[in-house]
mmCIF file of C-alpha atoms and ligand atoms in Angstrom:
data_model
loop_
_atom_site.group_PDB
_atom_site.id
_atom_site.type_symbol
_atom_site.label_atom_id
_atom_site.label_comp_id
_atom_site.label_asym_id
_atom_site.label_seq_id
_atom_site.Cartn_x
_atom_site.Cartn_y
_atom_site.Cartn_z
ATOM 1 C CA UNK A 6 27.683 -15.036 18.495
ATOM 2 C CA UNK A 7 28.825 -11.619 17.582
ATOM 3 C CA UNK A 8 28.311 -9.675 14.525
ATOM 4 C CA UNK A 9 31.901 -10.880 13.053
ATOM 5 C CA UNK A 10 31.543 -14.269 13.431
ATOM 6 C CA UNK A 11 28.144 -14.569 11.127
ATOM 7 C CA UNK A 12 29.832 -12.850 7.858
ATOM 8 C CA UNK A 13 28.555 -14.554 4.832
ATOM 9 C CA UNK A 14 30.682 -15.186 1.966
ATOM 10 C CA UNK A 15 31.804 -12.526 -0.143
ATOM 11 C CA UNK A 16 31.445 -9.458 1.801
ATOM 12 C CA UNK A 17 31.380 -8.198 5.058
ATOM 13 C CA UNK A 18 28.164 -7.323 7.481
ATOM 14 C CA UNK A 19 30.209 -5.383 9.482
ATOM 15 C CA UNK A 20 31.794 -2.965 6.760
ATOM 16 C CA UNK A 21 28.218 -2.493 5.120
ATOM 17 C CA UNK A 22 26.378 -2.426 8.266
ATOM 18 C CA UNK A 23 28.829 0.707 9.294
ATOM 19 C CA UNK A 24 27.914 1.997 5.712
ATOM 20 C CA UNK A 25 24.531 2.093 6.551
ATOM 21 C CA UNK A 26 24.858 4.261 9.760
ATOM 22 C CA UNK A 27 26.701 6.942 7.445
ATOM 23 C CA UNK A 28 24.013 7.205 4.753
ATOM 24 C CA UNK A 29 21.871 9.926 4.618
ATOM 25 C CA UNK A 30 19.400 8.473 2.453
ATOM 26 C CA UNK A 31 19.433 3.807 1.687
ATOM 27 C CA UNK A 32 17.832 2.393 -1.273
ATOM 28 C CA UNK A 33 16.569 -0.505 -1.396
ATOM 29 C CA UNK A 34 15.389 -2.654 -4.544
ATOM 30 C CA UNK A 35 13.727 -5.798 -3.723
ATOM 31 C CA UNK A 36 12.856 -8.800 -5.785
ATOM 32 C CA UNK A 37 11.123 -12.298 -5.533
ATOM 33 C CA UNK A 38 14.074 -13.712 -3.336
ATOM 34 C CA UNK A 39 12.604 -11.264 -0.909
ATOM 35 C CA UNK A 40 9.778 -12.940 -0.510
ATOM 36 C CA UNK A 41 10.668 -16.177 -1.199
ATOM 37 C CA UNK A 42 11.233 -16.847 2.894
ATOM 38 C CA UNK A 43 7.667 -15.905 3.083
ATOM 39 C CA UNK A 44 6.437 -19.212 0.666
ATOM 40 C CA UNK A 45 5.682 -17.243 -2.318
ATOM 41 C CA UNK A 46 7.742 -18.796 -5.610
ATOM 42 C CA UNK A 47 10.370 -16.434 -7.666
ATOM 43 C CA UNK A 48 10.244 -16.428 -10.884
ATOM 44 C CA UNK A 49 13.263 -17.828 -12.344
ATOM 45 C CA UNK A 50 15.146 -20.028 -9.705
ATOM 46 C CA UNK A 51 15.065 -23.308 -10.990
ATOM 47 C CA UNK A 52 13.098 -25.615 -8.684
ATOM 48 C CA UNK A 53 10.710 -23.387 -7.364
ATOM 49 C CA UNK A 54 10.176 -20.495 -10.278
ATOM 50 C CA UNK A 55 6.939 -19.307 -11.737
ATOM 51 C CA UNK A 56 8.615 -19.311 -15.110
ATOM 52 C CA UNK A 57 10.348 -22.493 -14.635
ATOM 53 C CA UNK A 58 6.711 -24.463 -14.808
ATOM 54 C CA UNK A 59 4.382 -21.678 -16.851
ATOM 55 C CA UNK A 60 5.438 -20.300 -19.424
ATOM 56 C CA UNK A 61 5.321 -16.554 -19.018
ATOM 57 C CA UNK A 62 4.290 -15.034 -22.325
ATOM 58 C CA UNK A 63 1.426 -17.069 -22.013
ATOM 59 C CA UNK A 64 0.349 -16.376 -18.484
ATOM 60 C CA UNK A 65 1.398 -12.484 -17.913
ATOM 61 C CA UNK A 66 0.863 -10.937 -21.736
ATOM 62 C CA UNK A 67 -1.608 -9.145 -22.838
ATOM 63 C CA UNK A 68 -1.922 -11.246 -25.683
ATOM 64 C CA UNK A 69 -2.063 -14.436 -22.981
ATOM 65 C CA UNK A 70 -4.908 -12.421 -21.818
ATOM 66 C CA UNK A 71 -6.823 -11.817 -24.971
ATOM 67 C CA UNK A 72 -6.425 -15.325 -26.167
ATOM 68 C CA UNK A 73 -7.176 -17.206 -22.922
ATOM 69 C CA UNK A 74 -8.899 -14.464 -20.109
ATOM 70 C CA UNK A 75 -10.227 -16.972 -17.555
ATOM 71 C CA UNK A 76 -7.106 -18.845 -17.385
ATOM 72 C CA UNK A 77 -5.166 -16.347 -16.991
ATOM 73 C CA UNK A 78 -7.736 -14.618 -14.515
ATOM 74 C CA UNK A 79 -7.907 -17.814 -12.509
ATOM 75 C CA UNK A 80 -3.636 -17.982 -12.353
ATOM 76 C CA UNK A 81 -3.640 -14.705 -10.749
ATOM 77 C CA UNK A 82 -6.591 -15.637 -8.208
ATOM 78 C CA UNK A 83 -4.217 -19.179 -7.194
ATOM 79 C CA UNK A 84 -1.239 -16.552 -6.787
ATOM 80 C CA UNK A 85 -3.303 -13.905 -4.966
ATOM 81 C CA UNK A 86 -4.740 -16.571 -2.467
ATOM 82 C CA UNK A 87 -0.975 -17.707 -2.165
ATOM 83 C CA UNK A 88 -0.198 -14.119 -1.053
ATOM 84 C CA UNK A 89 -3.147 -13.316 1.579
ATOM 85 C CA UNK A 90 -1.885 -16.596 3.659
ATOM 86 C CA UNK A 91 2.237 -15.405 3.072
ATOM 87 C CA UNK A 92 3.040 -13.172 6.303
ATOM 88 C CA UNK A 93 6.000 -10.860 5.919
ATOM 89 C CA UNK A 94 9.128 -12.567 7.307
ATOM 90 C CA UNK A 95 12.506 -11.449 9.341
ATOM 91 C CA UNK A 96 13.728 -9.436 5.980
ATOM 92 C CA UNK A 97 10.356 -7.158 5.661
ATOM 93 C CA UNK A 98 9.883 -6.863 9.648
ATOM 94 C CA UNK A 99 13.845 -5.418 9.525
ATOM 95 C CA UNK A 100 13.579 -3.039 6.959
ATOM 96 C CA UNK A 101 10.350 -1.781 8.338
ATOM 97 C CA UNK A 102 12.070 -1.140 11.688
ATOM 98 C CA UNK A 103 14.932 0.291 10.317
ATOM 99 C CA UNK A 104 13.068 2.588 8.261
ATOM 100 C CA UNK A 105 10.981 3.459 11.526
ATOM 101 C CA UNK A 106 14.037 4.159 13.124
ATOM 102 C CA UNK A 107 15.848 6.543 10.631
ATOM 103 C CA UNK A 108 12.919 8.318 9.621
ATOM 104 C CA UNK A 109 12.945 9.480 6.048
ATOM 105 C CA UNK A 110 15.860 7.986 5.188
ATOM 106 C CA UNK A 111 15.087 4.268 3.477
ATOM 107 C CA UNK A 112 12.607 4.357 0.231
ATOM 108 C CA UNK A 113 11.941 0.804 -1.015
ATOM 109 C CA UNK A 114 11.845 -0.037 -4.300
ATOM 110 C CA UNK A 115 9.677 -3.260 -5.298
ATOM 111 C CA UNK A 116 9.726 -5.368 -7.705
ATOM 112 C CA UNK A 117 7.118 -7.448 -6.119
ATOM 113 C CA UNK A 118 3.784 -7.511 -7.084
ATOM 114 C CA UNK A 119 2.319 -8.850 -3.230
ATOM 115 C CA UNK A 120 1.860 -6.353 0.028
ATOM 116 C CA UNK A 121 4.419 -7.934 2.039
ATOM 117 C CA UNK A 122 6.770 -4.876 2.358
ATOM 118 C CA UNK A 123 3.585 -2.785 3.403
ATOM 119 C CA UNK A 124 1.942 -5.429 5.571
ATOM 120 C CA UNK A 125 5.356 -5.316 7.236
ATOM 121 C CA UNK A 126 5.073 -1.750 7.704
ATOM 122 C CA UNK A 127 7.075 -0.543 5.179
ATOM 123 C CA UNK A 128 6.474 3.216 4.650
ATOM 124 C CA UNK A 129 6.617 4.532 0.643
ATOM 125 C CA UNK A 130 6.751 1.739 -0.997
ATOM 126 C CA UNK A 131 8.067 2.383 -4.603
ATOM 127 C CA UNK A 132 5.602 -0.287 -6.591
ATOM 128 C CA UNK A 133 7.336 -0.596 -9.925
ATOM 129 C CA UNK A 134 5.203 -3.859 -11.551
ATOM 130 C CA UNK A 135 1.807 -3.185 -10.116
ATOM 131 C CA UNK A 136 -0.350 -4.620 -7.410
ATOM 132 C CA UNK A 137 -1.951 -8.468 -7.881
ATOM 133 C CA UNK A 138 -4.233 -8.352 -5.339
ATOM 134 C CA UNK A 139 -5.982 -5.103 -7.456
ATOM 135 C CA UNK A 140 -7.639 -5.438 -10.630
ATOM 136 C CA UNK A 141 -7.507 -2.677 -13.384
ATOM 137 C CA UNK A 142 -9.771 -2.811 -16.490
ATOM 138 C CA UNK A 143 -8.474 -3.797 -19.645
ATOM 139 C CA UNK A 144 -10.046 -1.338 -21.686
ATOM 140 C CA UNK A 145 -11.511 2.019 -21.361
ATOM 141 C CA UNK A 146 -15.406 2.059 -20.708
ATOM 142 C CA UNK A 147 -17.731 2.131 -24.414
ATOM 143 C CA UNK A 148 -20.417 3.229 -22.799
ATOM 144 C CA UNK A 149 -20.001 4.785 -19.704
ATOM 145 C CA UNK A 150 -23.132 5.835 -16.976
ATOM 146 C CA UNK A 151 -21.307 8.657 -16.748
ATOM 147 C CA UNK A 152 -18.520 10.321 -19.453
ATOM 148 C CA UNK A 153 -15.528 9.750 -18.707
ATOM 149 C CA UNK A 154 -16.275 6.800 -15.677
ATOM 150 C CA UNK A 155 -14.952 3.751 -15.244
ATOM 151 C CA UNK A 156 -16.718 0.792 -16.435
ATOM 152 C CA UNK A 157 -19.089 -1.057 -13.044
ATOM 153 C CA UNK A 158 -18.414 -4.802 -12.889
ATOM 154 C CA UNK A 159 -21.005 -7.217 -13.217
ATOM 155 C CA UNK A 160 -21.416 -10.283 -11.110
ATOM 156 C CA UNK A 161 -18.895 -12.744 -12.636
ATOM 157 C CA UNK A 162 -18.852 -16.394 -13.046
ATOM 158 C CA UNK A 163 -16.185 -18.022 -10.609
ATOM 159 C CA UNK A 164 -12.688 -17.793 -11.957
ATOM 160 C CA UNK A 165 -14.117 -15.538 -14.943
ATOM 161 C CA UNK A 166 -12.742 -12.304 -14.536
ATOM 162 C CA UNK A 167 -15.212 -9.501 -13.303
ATOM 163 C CA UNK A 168 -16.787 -7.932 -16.982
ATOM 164 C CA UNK A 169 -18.622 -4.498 -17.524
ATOM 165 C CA UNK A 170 -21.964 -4.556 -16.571
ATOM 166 C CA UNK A 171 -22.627 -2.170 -20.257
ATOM 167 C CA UNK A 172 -19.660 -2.776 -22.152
ATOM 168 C CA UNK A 173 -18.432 -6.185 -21.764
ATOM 169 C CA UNK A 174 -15.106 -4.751 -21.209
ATOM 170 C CA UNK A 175 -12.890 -7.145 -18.787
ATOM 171 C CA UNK A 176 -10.651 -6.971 -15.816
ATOM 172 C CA UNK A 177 -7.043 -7.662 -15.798
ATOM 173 C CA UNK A 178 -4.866 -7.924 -13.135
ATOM 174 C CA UNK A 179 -3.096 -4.636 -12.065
ATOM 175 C CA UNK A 180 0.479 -5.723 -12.916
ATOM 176 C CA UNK A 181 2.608 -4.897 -15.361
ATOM 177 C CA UNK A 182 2.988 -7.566 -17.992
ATOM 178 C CA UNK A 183 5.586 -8.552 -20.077
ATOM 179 C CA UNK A 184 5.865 -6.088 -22.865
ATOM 180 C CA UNK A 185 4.054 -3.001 -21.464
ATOM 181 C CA UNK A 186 5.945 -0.151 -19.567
ATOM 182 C CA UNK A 187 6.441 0.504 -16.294
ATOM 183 C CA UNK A 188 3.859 3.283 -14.722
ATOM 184 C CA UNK A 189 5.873 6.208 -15.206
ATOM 185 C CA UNK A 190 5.737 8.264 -11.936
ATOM 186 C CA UNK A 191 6.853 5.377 -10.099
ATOM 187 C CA UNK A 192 9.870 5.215 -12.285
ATOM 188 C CA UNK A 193 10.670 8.371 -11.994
ATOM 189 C CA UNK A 194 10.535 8.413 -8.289
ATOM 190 C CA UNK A 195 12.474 5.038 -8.522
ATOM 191 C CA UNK A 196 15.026 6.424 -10.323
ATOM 192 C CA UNK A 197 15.349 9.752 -8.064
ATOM 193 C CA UNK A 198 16.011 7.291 -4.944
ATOM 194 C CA UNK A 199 18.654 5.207 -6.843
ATOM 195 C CA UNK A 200 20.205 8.771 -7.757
ATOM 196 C CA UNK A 201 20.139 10.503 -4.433
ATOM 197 C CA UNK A 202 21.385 7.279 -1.738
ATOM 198 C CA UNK A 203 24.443 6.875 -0.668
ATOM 199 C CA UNK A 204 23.862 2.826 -0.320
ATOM 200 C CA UNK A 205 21.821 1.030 -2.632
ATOM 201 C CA UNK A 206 20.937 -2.561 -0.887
ATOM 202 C CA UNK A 207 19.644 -4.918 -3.841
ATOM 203 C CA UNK A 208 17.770 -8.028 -2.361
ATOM 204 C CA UNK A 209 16.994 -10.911 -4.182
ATOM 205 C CA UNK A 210 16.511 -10.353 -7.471
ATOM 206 C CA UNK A 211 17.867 -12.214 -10.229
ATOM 207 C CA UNK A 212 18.560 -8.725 -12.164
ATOM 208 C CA UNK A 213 17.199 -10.555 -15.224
ATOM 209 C CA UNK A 214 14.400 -7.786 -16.180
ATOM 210 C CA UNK A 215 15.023 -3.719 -17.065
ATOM 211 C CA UNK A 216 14.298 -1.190 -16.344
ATOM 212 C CA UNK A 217 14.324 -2.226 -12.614
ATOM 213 C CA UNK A 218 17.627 -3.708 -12.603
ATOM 214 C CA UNK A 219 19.067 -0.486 -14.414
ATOM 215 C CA UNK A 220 18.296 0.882 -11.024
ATOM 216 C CA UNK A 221 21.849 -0.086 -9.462
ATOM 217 C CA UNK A 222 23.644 1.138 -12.579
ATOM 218 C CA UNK A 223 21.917 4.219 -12.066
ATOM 219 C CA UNK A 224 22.774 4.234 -8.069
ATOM 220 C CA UNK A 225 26.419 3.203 -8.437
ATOM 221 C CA UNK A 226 26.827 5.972 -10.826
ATOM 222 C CA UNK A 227 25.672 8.663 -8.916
ATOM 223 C CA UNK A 228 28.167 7.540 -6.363
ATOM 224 C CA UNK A 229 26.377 5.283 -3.788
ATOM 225 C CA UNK A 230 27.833 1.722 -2.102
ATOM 226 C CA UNK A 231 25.859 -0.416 -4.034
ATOM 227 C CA UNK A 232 25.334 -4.187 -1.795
ATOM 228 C CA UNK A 233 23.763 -7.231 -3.068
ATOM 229 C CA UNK A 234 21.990 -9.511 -0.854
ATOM 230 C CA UNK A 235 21.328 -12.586 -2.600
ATOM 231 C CA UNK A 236 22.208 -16.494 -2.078
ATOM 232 C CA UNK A 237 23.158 -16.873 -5.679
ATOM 233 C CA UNK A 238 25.028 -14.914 -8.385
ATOM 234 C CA UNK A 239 22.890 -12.476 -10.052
ATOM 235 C CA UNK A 240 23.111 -10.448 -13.681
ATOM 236 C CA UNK A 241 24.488 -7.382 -12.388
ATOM 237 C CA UNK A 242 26.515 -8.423 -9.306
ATOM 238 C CA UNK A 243 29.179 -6.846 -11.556
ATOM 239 C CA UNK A 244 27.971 -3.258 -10.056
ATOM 240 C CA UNK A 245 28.573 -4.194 -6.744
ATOM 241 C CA UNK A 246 30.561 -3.282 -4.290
ATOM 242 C CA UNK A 247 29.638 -5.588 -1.661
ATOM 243 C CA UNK A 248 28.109 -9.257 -2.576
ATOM 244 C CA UNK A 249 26.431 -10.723 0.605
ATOM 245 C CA UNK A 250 25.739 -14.422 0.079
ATOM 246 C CA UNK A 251 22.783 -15.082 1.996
ATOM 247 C CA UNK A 252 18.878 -14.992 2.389
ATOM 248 C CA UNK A 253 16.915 -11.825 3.073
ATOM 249 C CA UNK A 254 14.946 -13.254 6.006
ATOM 250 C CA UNK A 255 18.754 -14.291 7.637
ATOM 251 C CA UNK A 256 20.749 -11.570 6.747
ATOM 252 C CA UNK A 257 18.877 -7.976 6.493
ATOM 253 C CA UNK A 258 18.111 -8.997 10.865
ATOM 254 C CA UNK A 259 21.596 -9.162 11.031
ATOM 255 C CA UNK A 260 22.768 -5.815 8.559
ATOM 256 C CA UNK A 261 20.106 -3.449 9.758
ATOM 257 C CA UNK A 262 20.024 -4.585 13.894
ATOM 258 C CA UNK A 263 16.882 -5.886 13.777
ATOM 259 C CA UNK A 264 18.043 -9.816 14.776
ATOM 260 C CA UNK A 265 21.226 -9.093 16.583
ATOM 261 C CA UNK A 266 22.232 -7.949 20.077
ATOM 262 C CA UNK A 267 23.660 -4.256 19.330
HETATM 263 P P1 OAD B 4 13.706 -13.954 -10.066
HETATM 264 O O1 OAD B 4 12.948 -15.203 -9.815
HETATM 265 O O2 OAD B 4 14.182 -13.650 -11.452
HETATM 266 O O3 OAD B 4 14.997 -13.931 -9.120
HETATM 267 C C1 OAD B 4 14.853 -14.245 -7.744
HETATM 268 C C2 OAD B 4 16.191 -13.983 -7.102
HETATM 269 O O4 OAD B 4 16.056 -14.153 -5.697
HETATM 270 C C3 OAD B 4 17.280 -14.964 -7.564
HETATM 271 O O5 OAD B 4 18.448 -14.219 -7.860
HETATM 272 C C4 OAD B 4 17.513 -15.852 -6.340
HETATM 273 O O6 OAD B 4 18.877 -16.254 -6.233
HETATM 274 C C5 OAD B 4 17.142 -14.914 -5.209
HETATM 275 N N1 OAD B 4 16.659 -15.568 -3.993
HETATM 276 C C6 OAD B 4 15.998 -16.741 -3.888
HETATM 277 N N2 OAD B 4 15.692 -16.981 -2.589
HETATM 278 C C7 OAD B 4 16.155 -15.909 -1.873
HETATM 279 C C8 OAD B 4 16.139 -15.534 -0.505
HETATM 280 N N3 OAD B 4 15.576 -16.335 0.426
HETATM 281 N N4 OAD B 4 16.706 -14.362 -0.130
HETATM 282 C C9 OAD B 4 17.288 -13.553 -1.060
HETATM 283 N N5 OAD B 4 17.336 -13.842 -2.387
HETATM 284 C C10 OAD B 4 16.774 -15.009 -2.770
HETATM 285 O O7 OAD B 4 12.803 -12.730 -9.523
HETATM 286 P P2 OAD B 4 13.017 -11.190 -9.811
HETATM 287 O O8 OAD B 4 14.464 -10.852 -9.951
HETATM 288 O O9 OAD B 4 12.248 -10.459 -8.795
HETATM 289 O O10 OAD B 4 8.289 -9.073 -13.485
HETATM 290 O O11 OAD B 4 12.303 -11.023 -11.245
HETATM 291 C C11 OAD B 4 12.161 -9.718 -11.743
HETATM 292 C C12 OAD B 4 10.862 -9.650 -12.495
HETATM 293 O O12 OAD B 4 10.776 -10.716 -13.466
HETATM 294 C C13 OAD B 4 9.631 -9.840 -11.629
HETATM 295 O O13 OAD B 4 9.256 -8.663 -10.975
HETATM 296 C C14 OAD B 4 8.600 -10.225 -12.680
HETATM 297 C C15 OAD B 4 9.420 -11.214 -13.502
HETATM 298 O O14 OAD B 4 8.972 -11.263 -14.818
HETATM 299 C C16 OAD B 4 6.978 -8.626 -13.482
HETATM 300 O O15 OAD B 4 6.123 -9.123 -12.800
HETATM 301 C C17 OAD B 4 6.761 -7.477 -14.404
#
């Protein structure tokens, strides 16, 4: 069946696929849809969201942290063991390929806290809300061995989060959490890609949480083709220029070439 024939509703594959072979430099800002293909839950779509069974404040705070550590702790090791058996699916393995064969000219943005995009082959990832299969320590070390060194973790009970073997301090998951800021350089490289494409490709993302989704704002107003890949509407489909209705594992094979006779 040829390119044409597969366009899914409200824009076209062909037009944005033709797009793409003009740009100098594609951005691309991922979300949970992204990786939804792959088994891991969103966040926010109704049957299947995070949010739509925990309650988030409780589960990815700070203060949900403080009150309640190995809970918390032992969420993140369900969702961690949840992402070492995912495997990237047709949308990663596509943009890795792409991005193999335009060297230097796709940077992907991600809002996604698992190693799909990377296991995928993904060069540069932009992380912008951390890694969960790392652990950071909540606090700086009291006493350290050595000034100025990070606290060395104890043995820890199972589903207690790894504690200073001097200080007692604890570690956290090394995501960003709902009130706390996005690591800065990141950002800033974020926002450099959004302001230097020519075509920002948004996938899956519900465009509920800032800065991230500023990001096609940003892109759209520096004067790229801003596409959104997503099955559903979205908060800011209203920067668009092209809405592709569709999954990331179906359609970014077809857009970039890498599911579709040429
Ligand atoms: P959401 O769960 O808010 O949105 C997921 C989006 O993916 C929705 O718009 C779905 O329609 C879409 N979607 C679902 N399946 C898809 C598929 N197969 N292909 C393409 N799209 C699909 O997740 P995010 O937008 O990523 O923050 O949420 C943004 C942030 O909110 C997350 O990074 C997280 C959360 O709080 C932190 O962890 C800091």
């Amino acid at each position: 069946m040829a390119l044409s024939e597969q366009q899914p509703a409200g824009g076209s594959l062909a037009a944005v696929r033709d797009a793409l072979g003009d740009a100098r430099q594609v951005a691309v800002l991922t979300g949970a849809g992204m990786s939804a293909e792959s088994g891991i839950p969103t966040f926010r779509d109704a049957l299947t969201g995070l949010w739509a069974n925990f309650d988030p404040e409780a589960l990815a705070s700070i203060e949900g942290f403080r009150a309640d550590p190995a809970r918390v702790y032992r969420w993140y090791v369900e969702r961690r063991e949840g992402v070492r058996r995912a495997e990237p699916n047709a949308g990663h393995v596509a943009l890795a390929a792409w991005a193999r064969r335009h060297p230097g000219s796709m940077t992907v943005i991600t809002q996604n806290v698992d190693d799909l995009h990377q296991r995928a082959g993904q060069p540069g990832v932009i992380r912008l809300h951390g890694d969960i299969l790392a652990d950071q320590w909540l606090e700086p070390c009291r006493h350290p061995a050595v000034p100025g060194r990070p606290c060395d973790p104890a043995d820890a009970d199972e589903g207690q989060p790894p504690k200073c073997a001097r200080c007692a301090n604890l570690a956290r998951p090394a995501v960003v959490w709902f009130g706390e800021a996005l690591p800065e350089a990141a950002l800033a490289r974020a926002e450099r890609a959004a302001r230097e494409c020519q075509l920002m490709l948004v996938v899956g993302t519900s465009g509920a949480v800032w800065p991230a989704a500023g990001l096609a704002l940003q892109a759209r107003r520096a004067g790229a083709r801003v596409v959104i890949l997503n099955p559903a509407d979205s908060e800011i489909d209203v920067v668009a220029h092209d809405l592709l209705r569709g999954t990331a594992a179906r359609l970014l094979p077809l857009l970039l070439g890498g599911g579709v006779a040429c």
